[in-house]
mmCIF file with all atom_site columns, C-alpha atoms in Angstrom:
data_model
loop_
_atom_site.group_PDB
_atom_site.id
_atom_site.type_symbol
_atom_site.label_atom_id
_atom_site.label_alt_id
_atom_site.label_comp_id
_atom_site.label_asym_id
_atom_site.label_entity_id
_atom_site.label_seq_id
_atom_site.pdbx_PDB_ins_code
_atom_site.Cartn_x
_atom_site.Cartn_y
_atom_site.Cartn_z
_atom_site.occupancy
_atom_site.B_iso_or_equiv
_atom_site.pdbx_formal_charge
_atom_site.auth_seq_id
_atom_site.auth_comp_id
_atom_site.auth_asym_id
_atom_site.auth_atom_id
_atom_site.pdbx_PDB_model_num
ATOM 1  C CA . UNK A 1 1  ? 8.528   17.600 -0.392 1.00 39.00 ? 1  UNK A CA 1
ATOM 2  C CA . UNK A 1 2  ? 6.344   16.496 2.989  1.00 44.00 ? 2  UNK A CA 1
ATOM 3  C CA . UNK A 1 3  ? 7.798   17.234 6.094  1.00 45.00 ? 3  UNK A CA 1
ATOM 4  C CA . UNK A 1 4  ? 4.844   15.524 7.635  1.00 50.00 ? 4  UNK A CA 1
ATOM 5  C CA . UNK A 1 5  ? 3.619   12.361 8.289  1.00 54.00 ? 5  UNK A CA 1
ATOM 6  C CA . UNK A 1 6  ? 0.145   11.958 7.196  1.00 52.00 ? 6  UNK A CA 1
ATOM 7  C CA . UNK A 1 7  ? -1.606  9.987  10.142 1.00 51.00 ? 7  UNK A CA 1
ATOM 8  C CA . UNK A 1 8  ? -3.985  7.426  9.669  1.00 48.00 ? 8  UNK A CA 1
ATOM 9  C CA . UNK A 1 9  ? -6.548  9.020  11.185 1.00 52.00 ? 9  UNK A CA 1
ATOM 10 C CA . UNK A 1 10 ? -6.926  11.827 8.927  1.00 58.00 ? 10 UNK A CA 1
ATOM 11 C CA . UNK A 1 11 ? -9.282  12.746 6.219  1.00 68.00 ? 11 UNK A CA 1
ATOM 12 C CA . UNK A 1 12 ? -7.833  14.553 3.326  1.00 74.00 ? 12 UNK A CA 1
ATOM 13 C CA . UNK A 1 13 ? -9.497  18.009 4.153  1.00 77.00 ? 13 UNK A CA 1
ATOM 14 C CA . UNK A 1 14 ? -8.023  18.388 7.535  1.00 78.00 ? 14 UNK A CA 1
ATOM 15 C CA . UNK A 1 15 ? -4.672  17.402 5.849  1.00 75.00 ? 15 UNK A CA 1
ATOM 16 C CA . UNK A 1 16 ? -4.609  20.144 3.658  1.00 83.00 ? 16 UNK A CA 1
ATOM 17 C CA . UNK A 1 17 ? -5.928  22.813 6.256  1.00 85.00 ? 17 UNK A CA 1
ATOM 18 C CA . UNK A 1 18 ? -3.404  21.504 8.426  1.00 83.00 ? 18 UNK A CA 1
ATOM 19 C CA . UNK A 1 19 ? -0.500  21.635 5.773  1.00 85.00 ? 19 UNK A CA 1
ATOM 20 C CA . UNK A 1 20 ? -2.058  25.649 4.827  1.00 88.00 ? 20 UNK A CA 1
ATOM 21 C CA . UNK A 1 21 ? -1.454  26.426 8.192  1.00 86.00 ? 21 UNK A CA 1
ATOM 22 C CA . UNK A 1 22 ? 2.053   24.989 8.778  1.00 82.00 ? 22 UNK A CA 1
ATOM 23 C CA . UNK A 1 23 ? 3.236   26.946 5.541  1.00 84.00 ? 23 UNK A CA 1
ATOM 24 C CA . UNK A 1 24 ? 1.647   30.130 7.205  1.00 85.00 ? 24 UNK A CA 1
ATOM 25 C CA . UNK A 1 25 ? 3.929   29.751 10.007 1.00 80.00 ? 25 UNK A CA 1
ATOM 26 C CA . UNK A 1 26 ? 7.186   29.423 8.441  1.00 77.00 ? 26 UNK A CA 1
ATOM 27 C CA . UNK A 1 27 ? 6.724   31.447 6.294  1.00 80.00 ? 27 UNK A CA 1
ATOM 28 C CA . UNK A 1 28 ? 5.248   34.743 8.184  1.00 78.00 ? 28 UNK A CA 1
ATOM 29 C CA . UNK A 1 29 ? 7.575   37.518 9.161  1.00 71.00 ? 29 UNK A CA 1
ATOM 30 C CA . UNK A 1 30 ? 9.712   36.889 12.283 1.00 69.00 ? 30 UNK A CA 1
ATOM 31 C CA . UNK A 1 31 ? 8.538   33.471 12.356 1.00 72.00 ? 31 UNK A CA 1
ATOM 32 C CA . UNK A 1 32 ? 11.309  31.115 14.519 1.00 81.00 ? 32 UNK A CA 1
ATOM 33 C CA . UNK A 1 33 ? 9.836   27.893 13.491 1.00 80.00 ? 33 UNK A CA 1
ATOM 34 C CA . UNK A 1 34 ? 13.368  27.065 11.367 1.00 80.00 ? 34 UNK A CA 1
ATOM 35 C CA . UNK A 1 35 ? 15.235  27.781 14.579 1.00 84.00 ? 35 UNK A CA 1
ATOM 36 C CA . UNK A 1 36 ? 12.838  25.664 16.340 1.00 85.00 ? 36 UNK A CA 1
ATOM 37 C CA . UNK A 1 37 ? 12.944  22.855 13.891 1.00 84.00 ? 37 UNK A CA 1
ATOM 38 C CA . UNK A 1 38 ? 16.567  23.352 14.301 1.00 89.00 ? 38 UNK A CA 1
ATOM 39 C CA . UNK A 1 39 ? 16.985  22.595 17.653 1.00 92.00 ? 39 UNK A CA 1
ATOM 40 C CA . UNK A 1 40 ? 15.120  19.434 17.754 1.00 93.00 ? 40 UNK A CA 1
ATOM 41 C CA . UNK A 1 41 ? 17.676  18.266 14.987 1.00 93.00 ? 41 UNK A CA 1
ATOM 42 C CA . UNK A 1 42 ? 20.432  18.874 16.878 1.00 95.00 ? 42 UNK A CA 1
ATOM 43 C CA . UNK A 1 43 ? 19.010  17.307 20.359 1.00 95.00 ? 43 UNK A CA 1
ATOM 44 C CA . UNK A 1 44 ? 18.110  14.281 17.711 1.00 94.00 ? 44 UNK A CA 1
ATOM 45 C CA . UNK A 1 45 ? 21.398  14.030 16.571 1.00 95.00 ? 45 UNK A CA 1
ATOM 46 C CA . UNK A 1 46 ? 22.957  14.110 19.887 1.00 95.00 ? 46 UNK A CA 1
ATOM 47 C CA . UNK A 1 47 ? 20.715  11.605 20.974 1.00 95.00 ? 47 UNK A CA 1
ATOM 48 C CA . UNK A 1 48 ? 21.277  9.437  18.077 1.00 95.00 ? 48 UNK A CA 1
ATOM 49 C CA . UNK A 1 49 ? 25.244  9.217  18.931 1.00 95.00 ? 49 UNK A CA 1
ATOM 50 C CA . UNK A 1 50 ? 24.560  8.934  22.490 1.00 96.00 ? 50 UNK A CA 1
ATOM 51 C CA . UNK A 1 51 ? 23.141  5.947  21.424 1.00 96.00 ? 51 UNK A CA 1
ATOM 52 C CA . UNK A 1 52 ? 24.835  4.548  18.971 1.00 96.00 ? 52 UNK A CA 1
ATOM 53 C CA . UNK A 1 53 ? 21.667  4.703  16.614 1.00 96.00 ? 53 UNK A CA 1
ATOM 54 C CA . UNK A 1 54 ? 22.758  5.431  12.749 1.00 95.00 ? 54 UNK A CA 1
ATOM 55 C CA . UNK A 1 55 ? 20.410  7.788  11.863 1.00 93.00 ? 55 UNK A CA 1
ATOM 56 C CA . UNK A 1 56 ? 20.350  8.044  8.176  1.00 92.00 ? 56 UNK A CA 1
ATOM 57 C CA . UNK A 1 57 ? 19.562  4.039  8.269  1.00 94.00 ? 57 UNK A CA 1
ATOM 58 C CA . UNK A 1 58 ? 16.851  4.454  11.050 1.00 94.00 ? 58 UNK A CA 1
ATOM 59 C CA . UNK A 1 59 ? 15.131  7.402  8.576  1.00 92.00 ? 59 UNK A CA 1
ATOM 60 C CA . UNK A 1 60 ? 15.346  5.266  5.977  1.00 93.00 ? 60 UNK A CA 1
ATOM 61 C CA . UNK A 1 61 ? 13.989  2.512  7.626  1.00 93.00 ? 61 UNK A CA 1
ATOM 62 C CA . UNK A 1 62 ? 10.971  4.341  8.781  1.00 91.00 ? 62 UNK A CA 1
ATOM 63 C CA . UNK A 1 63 ? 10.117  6.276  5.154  1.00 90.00 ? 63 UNK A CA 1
ATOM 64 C CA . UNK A 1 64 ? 9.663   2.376  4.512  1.00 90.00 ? 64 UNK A CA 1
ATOM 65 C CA . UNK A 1 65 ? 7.521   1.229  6.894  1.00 90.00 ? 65 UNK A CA 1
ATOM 66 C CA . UNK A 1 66 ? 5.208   4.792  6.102  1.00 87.00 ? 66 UNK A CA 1
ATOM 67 C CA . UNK A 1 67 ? 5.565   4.150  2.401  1.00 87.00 ? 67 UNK A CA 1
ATOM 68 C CA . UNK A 1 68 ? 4.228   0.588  2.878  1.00 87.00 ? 68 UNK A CA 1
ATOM 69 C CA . UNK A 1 69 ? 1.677   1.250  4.959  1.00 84.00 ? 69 UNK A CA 1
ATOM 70 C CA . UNK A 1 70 ? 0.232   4.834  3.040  1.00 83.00 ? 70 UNK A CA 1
ATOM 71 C CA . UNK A 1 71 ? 0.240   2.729  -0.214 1.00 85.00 ? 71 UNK A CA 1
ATOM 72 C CA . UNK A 1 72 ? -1.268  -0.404 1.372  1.00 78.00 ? 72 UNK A CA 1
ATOM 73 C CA . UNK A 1 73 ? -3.967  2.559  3.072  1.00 79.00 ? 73 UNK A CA 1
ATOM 74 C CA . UNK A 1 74 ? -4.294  3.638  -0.733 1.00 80.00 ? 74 UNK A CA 1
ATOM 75 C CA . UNK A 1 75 ? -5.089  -0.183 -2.103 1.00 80.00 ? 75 UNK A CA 1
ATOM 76 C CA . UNK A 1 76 ? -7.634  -0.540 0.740  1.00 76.00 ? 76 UNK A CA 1
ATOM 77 C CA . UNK A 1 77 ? -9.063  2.575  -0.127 1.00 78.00 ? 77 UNK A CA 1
ATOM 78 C CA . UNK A 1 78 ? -9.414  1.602  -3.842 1.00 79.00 ? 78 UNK A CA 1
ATOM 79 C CA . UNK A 1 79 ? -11.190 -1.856 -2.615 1.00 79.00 ? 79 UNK A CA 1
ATOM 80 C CA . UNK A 1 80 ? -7.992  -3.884 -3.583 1.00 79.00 ? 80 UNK A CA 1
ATOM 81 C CA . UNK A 1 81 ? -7.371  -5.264 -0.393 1.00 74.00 ? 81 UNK A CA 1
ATOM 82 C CA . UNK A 1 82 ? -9.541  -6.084 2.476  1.00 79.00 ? 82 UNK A CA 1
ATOM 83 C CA . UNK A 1 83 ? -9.763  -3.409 5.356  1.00 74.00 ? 83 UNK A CA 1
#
Protein backbone atom coordinates (compact mmCIF):
# COMPACT_ATOMS: atom_id res chain seq x y z
CA UNK A 1 0.00 0.00 0.00
CA UNK A 2 1.25 3.82 -1.12
CA UNK A 3 1.89 6.08 1.48
CA UNK A 4 2.58 8.62 -1.19
CA UNK A 5 0.93 10.70 -3.39
CA UNK A 6 2.22 10.41 -6.81
CA UNK A 7 2.43 14.13 -8.12
CA UNK A 8 1.58 15.13 -11.40
CA UNK A 9 4.66 16.21 -12.26
CA UNK A 10 6.47 13.08 -12.09
CA UNK A 11 7.74 10.62 -14.55
CA UNK A 12 7.58 7.05 -13.55
CA UNK A 13 11.45 6.61 -13.07
CA UNK A 14 11.87 9.27 -10.52
CA UNK A 15 8.79 7.66 -8.79
CA UNK A 16 10.32 4.55 -8.26
CA UNK A 17 13.87 5.97 -7.24
CA UNK A 18 12.04 8.08 -5.00
CA UNK A 19 9.83 5.21 -3.47
CA UNK A 20 13.59 2.93 -3.27
CA UNK A 21 14.80 5.53 -1.26
CA UNK A 22 11.90 6.13 1.18
CA UNK A 23 11.91 2.23 1.91
CA UNK A 24 15.76 2.64 2.62
CA UNK A 25 14.97 4.97 5.29
CA UNK A 26 12.50 3.21 7.28
CA UNK A 27 13.76 0.52 7.07
CA UNK A 28 17.69 1.06 8.00
CA UNK A 29 18.88 0.44 11.50
CA UNK A 30 18.07 3.18 14.06
CA UNK A 31 16.03 4.84 11.58
CA UNK A 32 13.24 7.35 13.54
CA UNK A 33 11.22 7.98 10.52
CA UNK A 34 8.05 5.89 12.32
CA UNK A 35 8.47 8.20 15.29
CA UNK A 36 8.60 11.01 12.97
CA UNK A 37 5.65 9.97 10.95
CA UNK A 38 4.17 9.59 14.29
CA UNK A 39 4.26 12.85 15.46
CA UNK A 40 2.81 14.53 12.53
CA UNK A 41 -0.27 12.15 13.15
CA UNK A 42 -0.78 13.18 16.35
CA UNK A 43 -0.29 17.17 15.68
CA UNK A 44 -2.91 16.18 12.66
CA UNK A 45 -5.22 14.77 14.85
CA UNK A 46 -5.11 17.48 17.32
CA UNK A 47 -5.56 19.83 14.72
CA UNK A 48 -8.37 18.05 13.20
CA UNK A 49 -10.49 18.31 16.67
CA UNK A 50 -9.36 21.73 17.21
CA UNK A 51 -11.24 22.22 14.32
CA UNK A 52 -13.94 20.35 14.24
CA UNK A 53 -12.73 18.65 10.88
CA UNK A 54 -13.81 14.71 10.77
CA UNK A 55 -10.91 13.29 9.60
CA UNK A 56 -11.68 9.88 8.39
CA UNK A 57 -14.39 11.75 5.96
CA UNK A 58 -11.81 14.48 4.88
CA UNK A 59 -9.22 11.29 3.94
CA UNK A 60 -11.74 9.82 2.26
CA UNK A 61 -12.72 12.64 0.47
CA UNK A 62 -9.30 13.37 -0.79
CA UNK A 63 -8.30 9.44 -1.88
CA UNK A 64 -11.30 10.55 -4.23
CA UNK A 65 -10.38 13.49 -5.68
CA UNK A 66 -6.52 11.64 -6.26
CA UNK A 67 -8.24 8.54 -7.53
CA UNK A 68 -10.19 10.65 -10.07
CA UNK A 69 -7.69 12.62 -11.15
CA UNK A 70 -4.60 9.63 -11.39
CA UNK A 71 -7.16 7.58 -13.46
CA UNK A 72 -8.37 10.53 -15.56
CA UNK A 73 -4.08 11.23 -15.86
CA UNK A 74 -4.09 7.42 -16.96
CA UNK A 75 -7.05 7.90 -19.81
CA UNK A 76 -5.16 10.98 -21.08
CA UNK A 77 -2.15 9.12 -21.15
CA UNK A 78 -3.75 6.24 -23.17
CA UNK A 79 -5.17 9.04 -25.76
CA UNK A 80 -8.79 8.54 -24.38
CA UNK A 81 -9.35 11.88 -23.39
CA UNK A 82 -8.02 15.12 -24.55
CA UNK A 83 -4.99 16.63 -22.53
Amino acid sequence: RRVLFRSETLDEALWKKLEEEAYEAVHAEGSEVADELADVLIVTMALAHRYGIDIEDALRRKFNIVRSRNQRQREVDRGLLPA
